[in-house]
Tab-separated table of C-alpha atoms and ligand atoms in Angstrom:
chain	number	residue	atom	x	y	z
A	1	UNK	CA	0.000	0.000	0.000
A	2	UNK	CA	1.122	3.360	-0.942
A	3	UNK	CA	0.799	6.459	1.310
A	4	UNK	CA	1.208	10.236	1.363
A	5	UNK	CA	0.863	13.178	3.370
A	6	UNK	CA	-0.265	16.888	2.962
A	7	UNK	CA	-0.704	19.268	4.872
A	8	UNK	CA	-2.639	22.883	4.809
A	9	UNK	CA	-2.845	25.978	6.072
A	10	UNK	CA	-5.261	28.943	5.827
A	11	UNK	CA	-6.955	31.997	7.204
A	12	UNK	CA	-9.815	34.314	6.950
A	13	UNK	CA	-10.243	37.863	8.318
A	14	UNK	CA	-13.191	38.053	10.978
A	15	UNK	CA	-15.856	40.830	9.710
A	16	UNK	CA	-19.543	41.923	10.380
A	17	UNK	CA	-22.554	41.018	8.612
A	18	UNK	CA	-20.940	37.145	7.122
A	19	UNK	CA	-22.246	34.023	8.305
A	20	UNK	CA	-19.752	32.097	10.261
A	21	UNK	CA	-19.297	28.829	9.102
A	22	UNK	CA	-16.392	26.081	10.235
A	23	UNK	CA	-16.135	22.979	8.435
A	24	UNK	CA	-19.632	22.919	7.246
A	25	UNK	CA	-21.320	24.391	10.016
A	26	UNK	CA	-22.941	27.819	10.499
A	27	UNK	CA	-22.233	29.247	13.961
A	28	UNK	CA	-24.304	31.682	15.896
A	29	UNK	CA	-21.548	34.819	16.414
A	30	UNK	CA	-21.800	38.357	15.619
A	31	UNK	CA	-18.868	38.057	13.562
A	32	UNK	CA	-18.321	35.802	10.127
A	33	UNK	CA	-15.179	35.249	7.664
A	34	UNK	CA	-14.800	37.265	4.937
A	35	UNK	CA	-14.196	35.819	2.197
A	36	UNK	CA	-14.534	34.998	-2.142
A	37	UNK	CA	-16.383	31.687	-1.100
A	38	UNK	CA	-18.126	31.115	2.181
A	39	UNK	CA	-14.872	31.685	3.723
A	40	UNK	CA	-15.258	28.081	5.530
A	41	UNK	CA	-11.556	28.377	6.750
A	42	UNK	CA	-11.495	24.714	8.301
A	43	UNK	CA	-12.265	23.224	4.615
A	44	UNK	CA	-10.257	25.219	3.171
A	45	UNK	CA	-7.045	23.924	5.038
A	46	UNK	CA	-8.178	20.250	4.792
A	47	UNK	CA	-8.480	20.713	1.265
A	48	UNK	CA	-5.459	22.246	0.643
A	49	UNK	CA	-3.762	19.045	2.509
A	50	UNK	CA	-5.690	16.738	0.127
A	51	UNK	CA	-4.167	18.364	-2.671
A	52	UNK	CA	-0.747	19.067	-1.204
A	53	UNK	CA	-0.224	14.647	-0.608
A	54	UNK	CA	-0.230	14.780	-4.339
A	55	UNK	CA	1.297	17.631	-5.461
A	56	UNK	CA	-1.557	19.269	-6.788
A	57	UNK	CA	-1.252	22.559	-6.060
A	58	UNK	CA	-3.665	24.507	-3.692
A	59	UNK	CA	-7.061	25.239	-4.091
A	60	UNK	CA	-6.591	29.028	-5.277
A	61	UNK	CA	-5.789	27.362	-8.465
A	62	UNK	CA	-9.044	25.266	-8.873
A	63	UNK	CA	-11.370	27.555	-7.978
A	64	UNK	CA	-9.638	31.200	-8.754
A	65	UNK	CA	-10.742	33.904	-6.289
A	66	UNK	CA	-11.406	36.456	-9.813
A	67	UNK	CA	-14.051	33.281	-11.048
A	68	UNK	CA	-17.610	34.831	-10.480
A	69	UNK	CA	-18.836	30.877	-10.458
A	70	UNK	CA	-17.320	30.175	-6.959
A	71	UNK	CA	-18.805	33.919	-5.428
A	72	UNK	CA	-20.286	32.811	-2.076
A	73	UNK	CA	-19.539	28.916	-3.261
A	74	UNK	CA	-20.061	26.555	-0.524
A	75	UNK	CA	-16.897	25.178	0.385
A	76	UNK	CA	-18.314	21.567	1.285
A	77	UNK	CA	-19.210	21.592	-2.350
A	78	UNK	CA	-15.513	22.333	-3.005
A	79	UNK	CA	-14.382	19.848	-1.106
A	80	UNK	CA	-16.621	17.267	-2.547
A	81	UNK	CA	-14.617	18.092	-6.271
A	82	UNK	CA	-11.194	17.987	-4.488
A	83	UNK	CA	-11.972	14.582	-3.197
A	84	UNK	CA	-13.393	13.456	-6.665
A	85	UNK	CA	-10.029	14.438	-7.925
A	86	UNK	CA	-8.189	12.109	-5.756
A	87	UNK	CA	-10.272	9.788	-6.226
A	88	UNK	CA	-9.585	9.451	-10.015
A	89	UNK	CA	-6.096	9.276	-9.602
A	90	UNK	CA	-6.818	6.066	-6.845
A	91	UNK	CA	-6.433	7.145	-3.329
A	92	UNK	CA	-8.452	7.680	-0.478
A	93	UNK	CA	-8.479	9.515	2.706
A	94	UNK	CA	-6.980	7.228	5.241
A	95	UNK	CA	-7.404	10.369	8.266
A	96	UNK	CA	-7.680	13.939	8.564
A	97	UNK	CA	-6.430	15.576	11.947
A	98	UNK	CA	-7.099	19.349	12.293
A	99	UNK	CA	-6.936	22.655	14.529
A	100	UNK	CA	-8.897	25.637	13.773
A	101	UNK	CA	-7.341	28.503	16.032
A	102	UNK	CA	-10.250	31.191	17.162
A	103	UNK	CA	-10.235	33.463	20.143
A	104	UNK	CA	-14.268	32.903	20.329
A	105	UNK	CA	-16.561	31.492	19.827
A	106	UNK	CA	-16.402	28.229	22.066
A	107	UNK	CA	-16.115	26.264	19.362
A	108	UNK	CA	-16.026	22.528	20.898
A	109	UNK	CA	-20.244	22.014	21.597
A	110	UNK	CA	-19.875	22.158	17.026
A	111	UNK	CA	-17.162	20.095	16.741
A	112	UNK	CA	-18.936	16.389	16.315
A	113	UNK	CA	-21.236	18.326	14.245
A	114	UNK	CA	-18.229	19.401	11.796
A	115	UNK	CA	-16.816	16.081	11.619
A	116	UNK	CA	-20.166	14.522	10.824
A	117	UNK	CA	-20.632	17.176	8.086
A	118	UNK	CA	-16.947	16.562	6.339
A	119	UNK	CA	-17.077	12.409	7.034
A	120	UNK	CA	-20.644	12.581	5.221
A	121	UNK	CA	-18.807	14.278	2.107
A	122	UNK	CA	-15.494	12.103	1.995
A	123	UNK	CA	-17.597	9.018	2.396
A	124	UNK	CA	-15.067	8.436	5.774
A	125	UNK	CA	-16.254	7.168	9.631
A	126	UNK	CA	-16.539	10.241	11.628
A	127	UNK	CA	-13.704	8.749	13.117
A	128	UNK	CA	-11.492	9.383	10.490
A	129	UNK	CA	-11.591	12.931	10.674
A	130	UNK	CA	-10.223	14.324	13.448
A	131	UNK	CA	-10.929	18.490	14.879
A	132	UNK	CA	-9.663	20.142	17.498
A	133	UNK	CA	-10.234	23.573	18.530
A	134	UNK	CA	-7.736	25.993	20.253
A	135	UNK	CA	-7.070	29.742	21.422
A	136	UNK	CA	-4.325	32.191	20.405
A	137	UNK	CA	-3.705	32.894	23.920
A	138	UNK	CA	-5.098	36.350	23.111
A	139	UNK	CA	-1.772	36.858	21.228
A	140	UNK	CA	-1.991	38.122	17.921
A	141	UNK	CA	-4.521	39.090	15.107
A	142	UNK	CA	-5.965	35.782	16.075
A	143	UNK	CA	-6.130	36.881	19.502
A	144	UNK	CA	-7.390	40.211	18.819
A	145	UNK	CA	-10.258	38.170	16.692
A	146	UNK	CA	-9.674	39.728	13.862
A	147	UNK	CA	-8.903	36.265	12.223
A	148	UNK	CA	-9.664	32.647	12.304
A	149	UNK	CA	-7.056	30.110	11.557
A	150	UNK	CA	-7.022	26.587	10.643
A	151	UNK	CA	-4.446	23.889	9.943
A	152	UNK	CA	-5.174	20.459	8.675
A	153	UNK	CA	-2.882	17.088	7.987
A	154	UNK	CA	-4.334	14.334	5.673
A	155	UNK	CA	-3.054	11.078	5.334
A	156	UNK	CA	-3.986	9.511	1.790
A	157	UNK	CA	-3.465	5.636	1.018
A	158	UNK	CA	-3.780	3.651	-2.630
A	159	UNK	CA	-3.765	0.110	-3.458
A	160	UNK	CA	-2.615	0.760	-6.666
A	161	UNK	CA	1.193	-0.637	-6.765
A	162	UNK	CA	2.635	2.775	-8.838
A	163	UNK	CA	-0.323	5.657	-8.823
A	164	UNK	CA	-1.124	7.589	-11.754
A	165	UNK	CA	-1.322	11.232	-11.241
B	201	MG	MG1	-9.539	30.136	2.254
């Protein structure tokens, strides 16, 4: 069995009037990301790893911030085509394990919630997919909350003795 790693990074700036939404989920909070898509930070990042195990490049370049066709695109949608891509070239998601850095809100009462959300689109075990949630300390733009943060690691596997991509 083959395997590969990738691993992603993003973040979104923390405005008024924008839903707040974390890997799939809207949040209650008087403050949303801002963003080309619906700014969902958390798949962003996890993408971003999918694509990285493979050398695929990152997301900007599939779905291009000036294309008018991904304007308020919801990223689970994304996420569903970045998974169809791997998919075509033969590997699968073996596990995700995430952080999404955020000052407030108290993100852990969402967090089964999110993983049931991103499982459901990868076709993985909730199990599989791992989120934690942490604090800046209060140190930084994070801190100040004028930013949420996200890093994600993916682990992909294939069965196929040399992979095509
Ligand atoms: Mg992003």
């Amino acid at each position: 069995m083959n395997i590969k790693i990738g691993n992603g990074y993003d973040i979104h700036r923390l405005v008024v009037d924008r839903p707040l939404i974390l890997g799939g989920v809207k949040i209650d909070h008087e403050l949303g990301l801002l963003g080309h898509s619906d700014a969902d930070v958390l798949t962003h990042a996890i993408m971003d790893a999918m694509l990285g195990a493979l050398s695929l490049g990152d997301i900007g370049h599939y779905f291009p911030p000036t294309d008018s066709q991904w304007a308020g695109a919801d990223s689970l949608v994304l996420l569903g085509k970045v998974h169809q891509l791997i998919q075509e070239r033969g590997w699968q998601i073996n596990n995700i394990d995430s952080v999404v850095v955020a000052e407030r809100p108290k993100l852990k009462p969402h967090l089964q919630n999110m993983r049931t959300q991103l499982s459901s689109v990868l076709e993985l075990e909730p199990e599989q997919v791992s989120i934690k949630a942490t604090t800046n300390e209060k140190l930084g733009p994070i801190g100040r909350e004028e930013g949420i943060a996200a890093h994600a690691v993916v682990l992909l596997a294939s069965s196929i003795p040399t992979c095509i991509y």
